[in-house]
Coordinates of C-alpha atoms in Angstrom, one line a residue:
X1 CA 0.0 0.0 0.0
X2 CA 1.2 3.5 -0.9
X3 CA -0.1 5.8 1.9
X4 CA -2.4 8.6 0.6
X5 CA -1.7 7.6 -2.9
X6 CA 1.8 9.2 -2.9
X7 CA 4.9 7.5 -4.3
X8 CA 7.6 7.4 -1.6
X9 CA 11.2 6.4 -2.5
X10 CA 14.4 6.9 -0.6
X11 CA 17.6 6.7 -2.6
X12 CA 20.3 5.7 -0.1
X13 CA 23.1 6.3 -2.5
X14 CA 21.9 9.7 -3.7
X15 CA 23.6 11.9 -1.1
X16 CA 27.0 10.2 -1.3
X17 CA 26.9 10.4 -5.1
X18 CA 25.7 14.0 -5.1
X19 CA 28.3 15.1 -2.6
X20 CA 31.1 13.4 -4.5
X21 CA 30.0 15.1 -7.8
X22 CA 29.7 18.5 -6.1
X23 CA 33.2 18.2 -4.7
X24 CA 34.5 17.2 -8.2
X25 CA 32.8 20.3 -9.6
X26 CA 34.5 22.4 -7.0
X27 CA 37.9 21.1 -7.8
X28 CA 37.4 21.6 -11.5
X29 CA 36.1 25.1 -11.0
X30 CA 32.7 24.4 -12.6
X31 CA 29.7 26.6 -11.5
X32 CA 31.8 28.1 -8.7
X33 CA 30.9 31.5 -7.4
X34 CA 33.4 32.0 -4.6
X35 CA 37.2 32.6 -5.0
X36 CA 39.2 32.3 -1.8
X37 CA 42.6 34.0 -2.0
X38 CA 44.8 32.3 0.7
X39 CA 48.4 33.5 0.8
X40 CA 48.7 33.7 -3.0
X41 CA 46.7 30.5 -3.7
X42 CA 43.3 30.6 -5.2
X43 CA 40.6 28.1 -4.1
X44 CA 37.3 27.8 -5.9
X45 CA 34.0 26.8 -4.2
X46 CA 30.2 27.3 -4.2
X47 CA 28.7 30.0 -2.1
X48 CA 25.7 28.0 -0.9
X49 CA 27.8 25.2 0.4
X50 CA 30.3 27.3 2.3
X51 CA 27.5 29.5 3.7
X52 CA 25.9 26.4 5.2
X53 CA 29.1 25.3 6.9
X54 CA 30.7 28.5 8.0
X55 CA 28.8 31.2 9.9
X56 CA 31.8 33.6 9.2
X57 CA 31.5 33.2 5.4
X58 CA 27.7 33.3 5.6
X59 CA 28.0 36.8 7.1
X60 CA 30.4 37.9 4.3
X61 CA 28.3 36.5 1.5
X62 CA 25.1 37.9 3.0
X63 CA 26.7 41.4 3.0
X64 CA 27.8 41.3 -0.6
X65 CA 26.7 44.3 -2.6
X66 CA 26.3 42.1 -5.7
X67 CA 25.1 38.8 -4.3
X68 CA 24.8 37.2 -7.8
X69 CA 28.4 37.9 -8.8
X70 CA 31.6 36.0 -7.9
X71 CA 32.7 36.6 -4.3
X72 CA 36.3 37.2 -3.5
X73 CA 37.5 36.6 0.0
X74 CA 41.2 37.1 0.9
X75 CA 43.1 35.5 3.8
X76 CA 46.8 36.4 4.3
X77 CA 47.3 34.6 7.6
X78 CA 45.8 31.1 7.0
X79 CA 47.5 28.0 5.6
X80 CA 46.2 27.1 2.0
X81 CA 46.4 23.3 2.7
X82 CA 44.4 23.8 5.9
X83 CA 41.7 25.8 4.1
X84 CA 41.5 23.1 1.4
X85 CA 41.0 20.5 4.1
X86 CA 38.1 22.5 5.4
X87 CA 36.6 22.8 1.9
X88 CA 36.8 19.1 1.5
X89 CA 35.0 18.7 4.9
X90 CA 32.3 21.2 3.8
X91 CA 31.5 19.1 0.8
X92 CA 32.1 15.5 2.1
X93 CA 31.7 15.8 6.0
X94 CA 35.1 14.0 6.2
X95 CA 38.0 15.7 8.0
X96 CA 41.3 14.3 6.9
X97 CA 44.5 16.2 8.0
X98 CA 48.1 15.3 8.4
X99 CA 49.1 15.5 12.0
X100 CA 51.5 18.4 11.2
X101 CA 48.6 20.4 9.8
X102 CA 46.1 20.0 12.7
X103 CA 47.0 23.3 14.3
X104 CA 46.6 25.1 11.0
X105 CA 43.2 23.5 10.4
X106 CA 42.2 24.6 13.9
X107 CA 43.2 28.2 13.2
X108 CA 41.3 28.2 9.9
X109 CA 38.3 26.6 11.6
X110 CA 38.4 29.3 14.3
X111 CA 38.4 32.0 11.6
X112 CA 35.5 30.4 9.8
X113 CA 33.6 29.8 13.1
X114 CA 33.4 26.1 12.4
X115 CA 33.1 25.1 16.1
X116 CA 32.7 21.3 15.6
X117 CA 35.9 21.2 13.6
X118 CA 37.6 23.3 16.3
X119 CA 36.5 20.8 19.0
X120 CA 37.7 17.8 17.0
X121 CA 41.1 19.4 16.3
X122 CA 41.4 20.4 20.0
X123 CA 40.6 16.9 21.2
X124 CA 43.1 15.5 18.7
X125 CA 45.9 17.8 20.0
X126 CA 45.1 16.9 23.6
X127 CA 45.3 13.2 22.7
X128 CA 48.9 13.8 21.4
X129 CA 50.0 15.9 24.4
X130 CA 52.9 14.8 26.5
X131 CA 55.5 16.4 28.7
X132 CA 57.6 17.3 25.7
X133 CA 55.0 19.4 23.9
X134 CA 52.7 20.6 26.7
X135 CA 54.2 24.1 26.8
X136 CA 53.8 24.6 23.0
X137 CA 50.3 23.2 23.2
X138 CA 49.5 25.7 26.0
X139 CA 50.9 28.6 24.1
X140 CA 48.8 27.6 21.1
X141 CA 45.6 27.1 23.1
X142 CA 46.2 30.5 24.8
X143 CA 46.7 32.2 21.4
X144 CA 43.4 30.7 20.2
X145 CA 41.6 31.8 23.3
X146 CA 40.3 28.2 23.8
X147 CA 39.3 28.0 27.5
X148 CA 38.3 24.4 27.3
X149 CA 41.6 23.1 25.8
X150 CA 43.6 25.5 28.0
X151 CA 42.0 24.1 31.2
X152 CA 42.8 20.5 30.2
X153 CA 46.4 21.4 29.3
X154 CA 46.8 23.2 32.6
X155 CA 45.4 20.1 34.4
X156 CA 48.0 17.9 32.6
X157 CA 50.9 20.3 33.6
X158 CA 49.7 20.2 37.2
X159 CA 50.0 16.4 37.2
X160 CA 53.4 16.3 35.3
X161 CA 55.2 19.5 36.2
X162 CA 58.5 18.0 37.0
X163 CA 58.6 16.0 33.7
X164 CA 57.5 19.2 31.8
X165 CA 60.2 21.3 33.5
X166 CA 62.9 19.1 32.0
X167 CA 61.8 19.9 28.4
X168 CA 63.4 22.4 26.0
X169 CA 60.3 24.5 25.7
X170 CA 60.1 25.0 29.5
X171 CA 63.7 25.9 29.8
X172 CA 63.2 28.8 27.3
X173 CA 60.5 30.4 29.3
X174 CA 61.2 33.7 31.1
X175 CA 61.9 33.2 34.8
X176 CA 61.4 35.1 38.0
X177 CA 63.8 34.2 40.8
X178 CA 62.6 34.9 44.4
X179 CA 64.4 34.4 47.6
X180 CA 62.1 34.3 50.6
X181 CA 63.5 34.9 54.1
X182 CA 62.0 32.7 56.9
X183 CA 62.2 32.7 60.6
X184 CA 63.9 29.6 62.1
X185 CA 60.7 27.8 62.9
X186 CA 58.9 28.6 59.7
X187 CA 58.6 26.7 56.4
X188 CA 56.9 27.7 53.2
X189 CA 53.5 26.3 52.4
X190 CA 53.7 24.0 49.4
X191 CA 50.5 25.0 47.7
X192 CA 49.1 27.6 45.3
X193 CA 48.0 30.1 47.9
X194 CA 51.6 31.1 48.4
X195 CA 51.8 31.9 44.8
X196 CA 48.7 34.0 44.9
X197 CA 50.6 36.2 47.3
X198 CA 53.6 36.2 44.8
X199 CA 51.3 37.2 41.9
X200 CA 49.9 40.0 44.1
X201 CA 53.5 41.2 44.8
X202 CA 54.2 41.3 41.0
X203 CA 51.0 43.1 40.3
X204 CA 51.9 45.8 42.8
X205 CA 55.4 46.1 41.5
X206 CA 54.0 46.7 37.9
X207 CA 51.0 48.8 38.7
X208 CA 51.9 50.8 41.7
X209 CA 55.7 51.0 41.4
X210 CA 55.8 51.3 37.7
X211 CA 58.3 48.4 37.3
X212 CA 58.6 46.3 34.1
X213 CA 58.3 42.5 34.3
X214 CA 61.5 42.2 32.3
X215 CA 63.3 44.3 34.9
X216 CA 62.0 42.2 37.8
X217 CA 63.5 39.1 36.1
X218 CA 66.9 40.6 35.8
X219 CA 68.0 39.8 39.3
X220 CA 66.9 37.8 42.4
X221 CA 64.1 39.5 44.3
X222 CA 64.1 39.3 48.1
X223 CA 60.8 38.8 50.0
X224 CA 60.0 38.0 53.6
X225 CA 57.5 35.4 54.9
X226 CA 56.3 36.7 58.3
X227 CA 55.3 34.5 61.2
X228 CA 51.6 35.3 60.7
X229 CA 51.8 33.9 57.1
X230 CA 52.0 37.2 55.2
X231 CA 54.4 38.0 52.3
X232 CA 56.4 41.1 52.9
X233 CA 58.8 43.0 50.6
X234 CA 62.2 42.1 51.8
X235 CA 63.6 45.6 51.2
X236 CA 60.9 47.2 53.4
X237 CA 61.9 44.7 56.2
X238 CA 65.5 45.8 56.0
X239 CA 64.5 49.4 56.1
X240 CA 62.4 48.8 59.3
X241 CA 59.0 48.9 57.6
X242 CA 56.5 46.1 57.0
X243 CA 54.2 46.5 54.1
X244 CA 52.2 43.3 53.6
X245 CA 51.5 41.7 50.3
X246 CA 48.9 39.0 50.3
X247 CA 46.2 38.1 52.8
X248 CA 44.3 34.9 53.1
X249 CA 41.9 35.6 50.3
X250 CA 44.3 37.1 47.8
X251 CA 43.6 34.3 45.3
X252 CA 40.2 35.7 44.8
X253 CA 41.8 38.7 43.1
X254 CA 42.9 36.5 40.2
X255 CA 39.5 34.9 39.5
X256 CA 38.2 36.3 36.3
X257 CA 34.4 36.2 35.6
X258 CA 35.3 35.8 31.9
X259 CA 38.4 34.1 30.5
X260 CA 41.1 36.5 29.3
X261 CA 43.1 35.5 26.3
X262 CA 46.8 35.8 26.9
X263 CA 47.2 37.0 23.3
X264 CA 44.7 39.9 23.7
X265 CA 46.6 43.2 23.8
X266 CA 49.6 41.6 25.3
X267 CA 52.0 44.1 26.6
X268 CA 54.9 41.7 26.8
X269 CA 55.8 39.2 24.1
X270 CA 58.0 36.2 24.6
X271 CA 60.8 35.5 22.1
X272 CA 62.3 32.1 21.2
X273 CA 65.1 32.7 23.7
X274 CA 62.6 33.4 26.5
X275 CA 63.4 37.1 26.8
X276 CA 60.6 39.7 27.2
X277 CA 60.0 42.7 25.0
X278 CA 57.4 45.3 25.8
X279 CA 54.8 46.1 23.1
X280 CA 53.6 49.6 22.1
X281 CA 51.1 49.5 24.9
X282 CA 52.1 51.4 28.1
X283 CA 53.4 48.7 30.5
X284 CA 51.9 50.4 33.5
X285 CA 48.5 51.2 32.2
X286 CA 46.1 49.4 34.6
X287 CA 43.2 49.6 32.1
X288 CA 45.2 47.6 29.6
X289 CA 46.8 45.3 32.2
X290 CA 43.5 44.3 33.8
X291 CA 42.4 42.7 30.5
X292 CA 45.3 40.3 30.5
X293 CA 45.7 37.1 32.4
X294 CA 47.2 36.5 35.9
X295 CA 47.1 32.9 36.7
X296 CA 48.8 30.3 38.9
X297 CA 49.1 27.0 37.0
X298 CA 51.2 24.5 39.0
X299 CA 54.1 24.2 41.5
X300 CA 56.4 21.5 42.9
X301 CA 58.8 21.3 45.8
X302 CA 62.1 20.4 44.2
X303 CA 64.4 20.3 47.3
X304 CA 64.2 21.4 50.9
X305 CA 62.6 24.9 50.9
X306 CA 63.0 25.3 47.1
X307 CA 60.0 25.4 44.8
X308 CA 59.3 25.5 41.1
X309 CA 56.2 27.2 39.8
X310 CA 54.6 27.8 36.4
X311 CA 52.3 30.9 36.2
X312 CA 51.0 33.5 33.8
X313 CA 52.2 37.0 34.8
X314 CA 50.6 39.9 33.0
X315 CA 49.7 37.6 30.1
X316 CA 53.2 36.0 29.9
X317 CA 53.8 32.3 30.6
X318 CA 56.7 32.4 33.2
X319 CA 58.6 30.1 35.5
X320 CA 59.0 31.2 39.2
X321 CA 61.9 29.8 41.2
X322 CA 61.4 30.3 44.9
X323 CA 63.9 29.5 47.6
X324 CA 63.3 29.9 51.3
X325 CA 66.2 30.6 53.6
X326 CA 66.6 31.6 57.3
X327 CA 66.3 35.3 57.8
X328 CA 69.2 37.3 59.3
X329 CA 66.8 40.2 59.9
X330 CA 64.5 40.7 62.9
X331 CA 61.0 39.7 62.1
X332 CA 58.6 42.7 61.6
X333 CA 55.7 42.9 63.9
X334 CA 53.0 40.4 63.2
X335 CA 50.1 41.8 61.2
X336 CA 47.1 41.7 63.6
X337 CA 44.2 39.5 62.5
X338 CA 40.9 41.3 61.9
X339 CA 38.5 39.8 64.4
X340 CA 34.7 39.9 64.1
X341 CA 32.9 40.7 67.3
X342 CA 31.9 37.6 69.2
X343 CA 29.2 39.4 71.2
X344 CA 25.5 39.0 70.5
X345 CA 22.6 41.1 71.6
X346 CA 19.9 39.7 73.8
X347 CA 16.5 39.8 72.4
X348 CA 14.1 42.4 73.7
X349 CA 12.3 41.3 76.8
X350 CA 8.9 42.2 75.3
X351 CA 9.2 39.4 72.7
X352 CA 6.9 36.5 73.6
X353 CA 9.3 33.8 72.1
X354 CA 13.0 33.5 73.0
X355 CA 15.6 32.1 70.6
X356 CA 17.6 29.1 71.6
X357 CA 20.8 29.8 73.4
X358 CA 23.4 31.1 71.0
X359 CA 26.9 29.6 70.8
X360 CA 29.8 31.4 72.5
X361 CA 31.4 32.0 69.1
X362 CA 29.8 33.0 65.8
X363 CA 30.9 30.2 63.4
X364 CA 30.8 29.4 59.7
X365 CA 32.3 26.5 57.8
X366 CA 31.9 24.5 60.9
X367 CA 31.6 20.7 61.5
X368 CA 28.6 19.4 63.4
X369 CA 27.4 15.9 64.5
X370 CA 25.4 14.1 67.1
X371 CA 27.4 12.0 69.5
X372 CA 25.2 10.1 72.0
X373 CA 21.6 11.1 72.1
X374 CA 21.9 14.4 74.0
X375 CA 24.9 16.3 72.5
X376 CA 26.0 18.1 69.4
X377 CA 29.5 19.1 68.7
X378 CA 30.6 22.1 66.6
X379 CA 33.8 23.6 65.5
X380 CA 35.3 26.4 63.5
X381 CA 36.0 29.9 62.3
X382 CA 35.4 33.6 62.0
X383 CA 38.2 35.4 60.1
X384 CA 40.6 33.1 62.0
X385 CA 40.4 29.4 62.6
X386 CA 39.4 28.1 66.0
X387 CA 40.5 25.0 68.0
X388 CA 37.5 25.4 70.3
X389 CA 34.7 22.8 70.4
X390 CA 31.2 23.4 71.9
X391 CA 28.7 20.9 73.1
X392 CA 25.0 21.6 73.1
X393 CA 22.5 20.0 75.6
X394 CA 18.9 20.4 74.4
X395 CA 17.4 19.6 77.8
X396 CA 19.4 22.4 79.4
X397 CA 19.4 24.6 76.3
X398 CA 23.1 25.4 77.0
X399 CA 26.5 25.3 75.3
X400 CA 29.6 24.1 77.1
X401 CA 33.3 23.9 75.9
X402 CA 35.0 20.5 75.7
X403 CA 38.6 19.7 75.0
X404 CA 40.0 21.8 72.1
X405 CA 41.3 20.2 68.9
X406 CA 45.0 19.8 68.5
X407 CA 45.0 21.9 65.2
X408 CA 43.0 25.1 64.5
X409 CA 41.0 24.4 61.4
X410 CA 38.1 25.7 59.3
X411 CA 36.3 24.6 56.1
X412 CA 36.0 20.9 57.1
X413 CA 33.4 18.3 57.9
X414 CA 33.3 15.6 60.5
X415 CA 31.8 12.2 61.2
X416 CA 31.3 9.6 64.0
X417 CA 32.8 6.2 63.7
X418 CA 32.8 3.5 66.4
X419 CA 31.9 6.0 69.1
X420 CA 34.8 8.3 68.1
X421 CA 34.4 11.7 66.5
X422 CA 36.7 12.4 63.5
X423 CA 37.8 15.6 61.8
X424 CA 39.9 15.5 58.7
X425 CA 41.8 18.2 56.7
X426 CA 40.4 21.7 56.4
X427 CA 42.3 25.0 56.3
X428 CA 44.5 26.6 59.0
X429 CA 43.3 30.0 57.9
X430 CA 46.6 31.2 56.5
X431 CA 48.2 29.6 53.5
X432 CA 47.8 25.9 54.1
X433 CA 45.2 23.3 53.3
X434 CA 45.6 20.5 55.9
X435 CA 46.4 16.8 55.5
X436 CA 46.2 16.1 59.2
X437 CA 43.2 14.6 61.1
X438 CA 42.3 13.8 64.6
X439 CA 39.7 11.8 66.6
X440 CA 37.9 12.7 69.8
X441 CA 37.2 10.2 72.6
X442 CA 34.1 11.5 74.5
X443 CA 34.9 9.4 77.6
X444 CA 38.4 10.7 78.0
X445 CA 37.6 14.1 76.6
X446 CA 40.7 14.2 74.5
X447 CA 41.8 14.4 70.9
X448 CA 44.3 12.0 69.2
X449 CA 46.2 12.5 66.0
X450 CA 45.5 10.0 63.2
X451 CA 47.6 9.3 60.0
X452 CA 47.7 12.1 57.5
X453 CA 45.9 12.2 54.2
X454 CA 48.0 11.8 51.1
X455 CA 46.5 15.0 49.6
X456 CA 46.1 18.3 51.5
X457 CA 42.5 19.4 51.1
X458 CA 39.9 21.6 52.6
X459 CA 36.1 21.7 52.0
X460 CA 36.1 17.9 51.7
X461 CA 33.1 15.7 52.6
X462 CA 33.6 13.2 55.5
X463 CA 31.3 10.2 56.1
X464 CA 31.4 6.9 58.1
X465 CA 30.3 3.8 56.2
X466 CA 30.7 0.1 56.9
X467 CA 33.2 0.8 59.8
X468 CA 35.4 3.0 57.6
X469 CA 35.8 6.8 57.3
X470 CA 35.5 8.3 53.8
X471 CA 36.9 11.6 52.7
X472 CA 35.4 12.8 49.4
X473 CA 36.3 15.6 47.0
X474 CA 37.4 19.0 48.5
X475 CA 39.5 21.9 47.2
X476 CA 42.8 21.1 45.5
X477 CA 46.0 22.6 47.1
X478 CA 45.8 25.5 44.6
X479 CA 42.3 26.3 45.9
X480 CA 41.1 26.7 42.3
X481 CA 39.0 23.6 41.5
X482 CA 37.3 20.7 43.1
X483 CA 38.8 17.2 43.5
X484 CA 37.5 13.8 42.4
X485 CA 39.5 12.0 45.0
X486 CA 37.9 9.6 47.5
X487 CA 39.9 8.0 50.3
X488 CA 38.9 5.5 53.0
X489 CA 40.4 5.3 56.5
X490 CA 40.5 2.0 58.4
X491 CA 40.4 2.8 62.2
X492 CA 41.6 -0.6 63.2
X493 CA 44.7 -0.8 60.9
X494 CA 45.0 3.1 60.9
X495 CA 45.7 3.1 57.2
X496 CA 44.3 5.1 54.2
X497 CA 43.3 3.5 50.9
X498 CA 42.1 4.9 47.5
X499 CA 38.5 4.4 46.3
X500 CA 36.9 5.0 42.9
X501 CA 36.9 8.7 41.9
X502 CA 33.8 10.8 41.7
X503 CA 32.2 11.5 38.3
X504 CA 32.4 15.2 38.8
X505 CA 35.0 17.4 40.6
X506 CA 33.4 19.0 43.6
X507 CA 34.2 20.8 46.8
X508 CA 31.9 22.1 49.5
X509 CA 29.6 19.2 48.8
X510 CA 27.3 17.8 51.5
X511 CA 28.1 14.1 52.3
X512 CA 26.2 11.5 54.3
X513 CA 25.4 7.8 54.6
X514 CA 22.0 6.2 54.1
X515 CA 21.0 2.5 53.8
X516 CA 24.6 1.3 53.1
X517 CA 25.3 3.9 50.4
X518 CA 27.2 7.2 50.6
X519 CA 25.7 10.3 49.0
X520 CA 27.7 13.4 47.7
X521 CA 25.3 16.3 47.2
X522 CA 25.9 19.5 45.2
X523 CA 29.1 21.5 45.8
X524 CA 31.0 23.3 43.1
X525 CA 33.5 22.3 40.4
X526 CA 35.4 25.5 40.7
X527 CA 33.1 28.5 41.3
X528 CA 30.0 27.2 39.5
X529 CA 27.5 25.6 41.9
X530 CA 26.2 22.1 41.2
X531 CA 22.8 20.5 41.7
X532 CA 24.1 17.0 40.7
X533 CA 24.2 14.2 43.3
X534 CA 26.3 11.0 43.3
X535 CA 25.8 7.8 45.2
X536 CA 28.6 5.4 46.2
X537 CA 28.2 1.7 46.4
X538 CA 31.0 0.2 48.6
X539 CA 30.1 -3.4 47.4
X540 CA 31.4 -2.7 43.8
X541 CA 33.3 0.6 44.5
X542 CA 31.4 2.6 42.0
X543 CA 29.8 6.1 41.9
X544 CA 26.4 6.6 40.2
X545 CA 24.7 9.9 39.3
X546 CA 21.2 10.0 40.7
X547 CA 18.3 12.6 40.4
X548 CA 19.7 16.2 40.7
X549 CA 18.4 18.6 43.3
X550 CA 15.9 21.4 42.4
X551 CA 18.5 24.1 43.5
X552 CA 22.2 24.1 42.8
X553 CA 24.1 24.8 46.0
X554 CA 27.5 24.5 47.6
X555 CA 28.1 24.7 51.4
X556 CA 24.8 23.0 52.2
X557 CA 24.3 20.8 55.2
X558 CA 22.6 17.4 55.2
X559 CA 20.8 15.3 57.8
X560 CA 19.1 11.8 57.5
X561 CA 15.6 11.3 58.9
X562 CA 13.1 8.6 58.3
X563 CA 15.1 7.0 55.5
X564 CA 15.4 10.3 53.6
X565 CA 18.0 13.0 53.0
X566 CA 17.3 16.6 54.2
X567 CA 19.5 19.2 52.5
X568 CA 19.6 22.5 54.2
X569 CA 20.7 26.0 53.0
X570 CA 24.0 26.6 51.2
X571 CA 25.0 29.1 48.6
X572 CA 23.8 29.3 45.0
X573 CA 26.6 31.4 43.6
X574 CA 25.1 34.7 44.5
X575 CA 23.1 34.3 47.7
X576 CA 23.0 32.4 50.9
X577 CA 19.9 30.1 50.9
X578 CA 17.0 29.5 53.3
X579 CA 15.5 26.8 51.1
X580 CA 15.4 23.1 52.1
X581 CA 14.7 20.0 50.1
X582 CA 14.3 16.3 50.8
X583 CA 15.4 13.3 48.8
X584 CA 13.4 10.0 48.7
X585 CA 15.6 7.2 47.5
X586 CA 12.6 4.9 46.9
X587 CA 11.3 7.4 44.3
X588 CA 14.7 8.9 43.3
X589 CA 13.2 12.3 43.5
X590 CA 13.7 15.6 45.3
X591 CA 11.0 17.7 46.9
X592 CA 11.1 21.3 48.3
X593 CA 10.2 21.7 52.0
X594 CA 9.6 24.7 54.3
X595 CA 12.4 27.3 54.4
X596 CA 14.5 28.2 57.4
X597 CA 14.0 31.5 59.2
X598 CA 17.5 32.6 58.4
X599 CA 19.7 32.1 55.3
X600 CA 22.6 29.9 56.1
X601 CA 25.6 28.7 54.1
X602 CA 28.3 26.5 55.6
X603 CA 26.1 25.8 58.6
X604 CA 26.1 22.7 60.8
X605 CA 23.2 20.3 60.9
X606 CA 22.3 17.3 63.0
X607 CA 19.4 15.1 64.2
X608 CA 18.4 15.0 67.9
X609 CA 15.4 12.7 68.4
X610 CA 12.9 13.6 65.7
X611 CA 14.2 17.1 65.3
X612 CA 16.7 18.6 62.8
X613 CA 18.9 21.4 64.1
X614 CA 20.6 24.0 61.9
X615 CA 23.5 25.9 63.6
X616 CA 25.6 28.9 62.8
X617 CA 26.7 29.5 59.2
X618 CA 26.9 32.7 57.1
X619 CA 23.8 34.6 56.0
X620 CA 25.5 36.7 53.4
X621 CA 26.3 39.6 55.7
X622 CA 27.6 38.1 58.9
X623 CA 28.6 34.9 60.7
X624 CA 25.8 33.5 62.8
X625 CA 25.8 32.1 66.4
X626 CA 22.1 31.3 66.3
X627 CA 20.3 28.0 66.0
X628 CA 16.9 26.8 64.7
X629 CA 15.1 23.5 64.4
X630 CA 12.8 21.7 62.0
X631 CA 9.7 19.8 62.8
X632 CA 9.1 17.2 60.0
X633 CA 5.5 16.7 61.1
X634 CA 4.6 20.4 60.6
X635 CA 7.2 21.1 57.9
X636 CA 8.2 24.3 59.8
X637 CA 11.4 25.8 61.1
X638 CA 11.4 27.5 64.5
X639 CA 13.9 29.2 66.7
X640 CA 11.7 29.2 69.9
X641 CA 12.9 27.7 73.1
X642 CA 9.3 27.0 74.0
X643 CA 8.9 24.7 71.1
X644 CA 12.2 22.9 72.1
X645 CA 10.8 22.4 75.6
X646 CA 7.6 20.8 74.2
X647 CA 9.6 18.5 71.9
X648 CA 12.0 17.4 74.6
X649 CA 9.4 16.5 77.2

């Protein structure tokens, strides 16, 4: 039967035959209405075909004054062979290029705005990358402004910096030599935050002092690393002054909302010998300089107190050699830490309802957990890190101090395993992510050191599962992106082992155990917040992506109640959140619940009885010492002591 009396016929060979004939017509110049002049070579083609494949050429043809004549388009900076390869692709959908021509094909595809070809060429180049050609690949990706390829090249260099540093391309890079004076009891932190301070020092030298990058590289520069983890100009220390370069959050200065191409209006250009030459732009014009890239890429400790770093300074790929030595000078006075007031105002007596008792300290980025049925433990930070630990008794509505931790720390999570409370990693509030961990014995009221992690990290998730302690994700030592790492600690053998990696890099994720599985919820890859959720099965050591949350969030807290996950607050990239949602594993779905009375990111949360408590956090303006609780039966949050009394009776 022929439906509707129409004849229907599909010729499977027609397209291939037609495409082959059209390409043959192009090569013989028949019916062609486009002439591409590429570095003295003339290539013929058909306007309609090229307009379909190249948005760039479509715009040119569409603006022709005489659209029915022959279009002439000239390219003086493209490779004729590469353009011919793109023309073949436009007619046959087959991309065939000698490996030596892939970069030229990429450049031509970029000009023609052929994004698919760009991606294929970029992936091919990445597949051929090794330690020997990583620097040249990075220079090429930077000149093309390809953020995707550039990020993957940088990740490779981070993992293979020592091998890359032995190659000829690396040895030709311009270099900045720094000698950092140290007090006898100090060592340099071996992570990227130290170099954010170095980048800050270079910026100040160029912008405020009017120095040129080339001049800074002519001789060894002397700096001073103060006891309070600040980087001070060495000359100022000798003169009896102490101007500080680089606070704890300096790395935020180098985060660009939009990627900046190193090739865009570059003030300095790098010659084959590695020397620098200023361009026609004014080297100290901050308007021009702000548009170029400042970026830490990777670093390695080569010998005792000697470090090797690769960074982009003012748009120039450079090597930084940094050596720490004992200081002959007297230390400048420590820079005082800015403290936020720890006081809180009592509510007016005329209010009928009274908030639950506040903690002694306002805290954010704290750890919290229930240990026994009547206590909750919390730790952490204001602008500085705390060792203090507070215990809450809901019957007495009071907070008491217990034994302090051995190490001040912030931006960490905690878990209970075999009656012991564990805290792992975090930040010391200065320049270091931590690899150390400790456990708390509630009977002895004391903390004990446990074996260190193999990777320094903060903002990691911690969870107990099947008599092991798991540490998941976190911030890398550079503080620039999340980690996929998952490590398990055996408290009996006191050893760490590797587990399967996460599907997605993430830090500041909420982590918990439910029904024999471990869940990692939200977080951020770098700065972009995630709504994705992964579940770990310890039986086969695999991570599986499950239903995503309704709201992307990092720094959220999670509690388990009645076989479901309750995710509380967090930060969505622009605001601290009040909203709460619950996950039902039986349905694999998320549902929004009643919102908290306060916005809270990096808060603590724990279950006491049938009640969920949210404690501390940051509301977008200030650190909180308040607490509120959730009643699952009424789907309401309340900060009233009267409601607590009713629940605890």
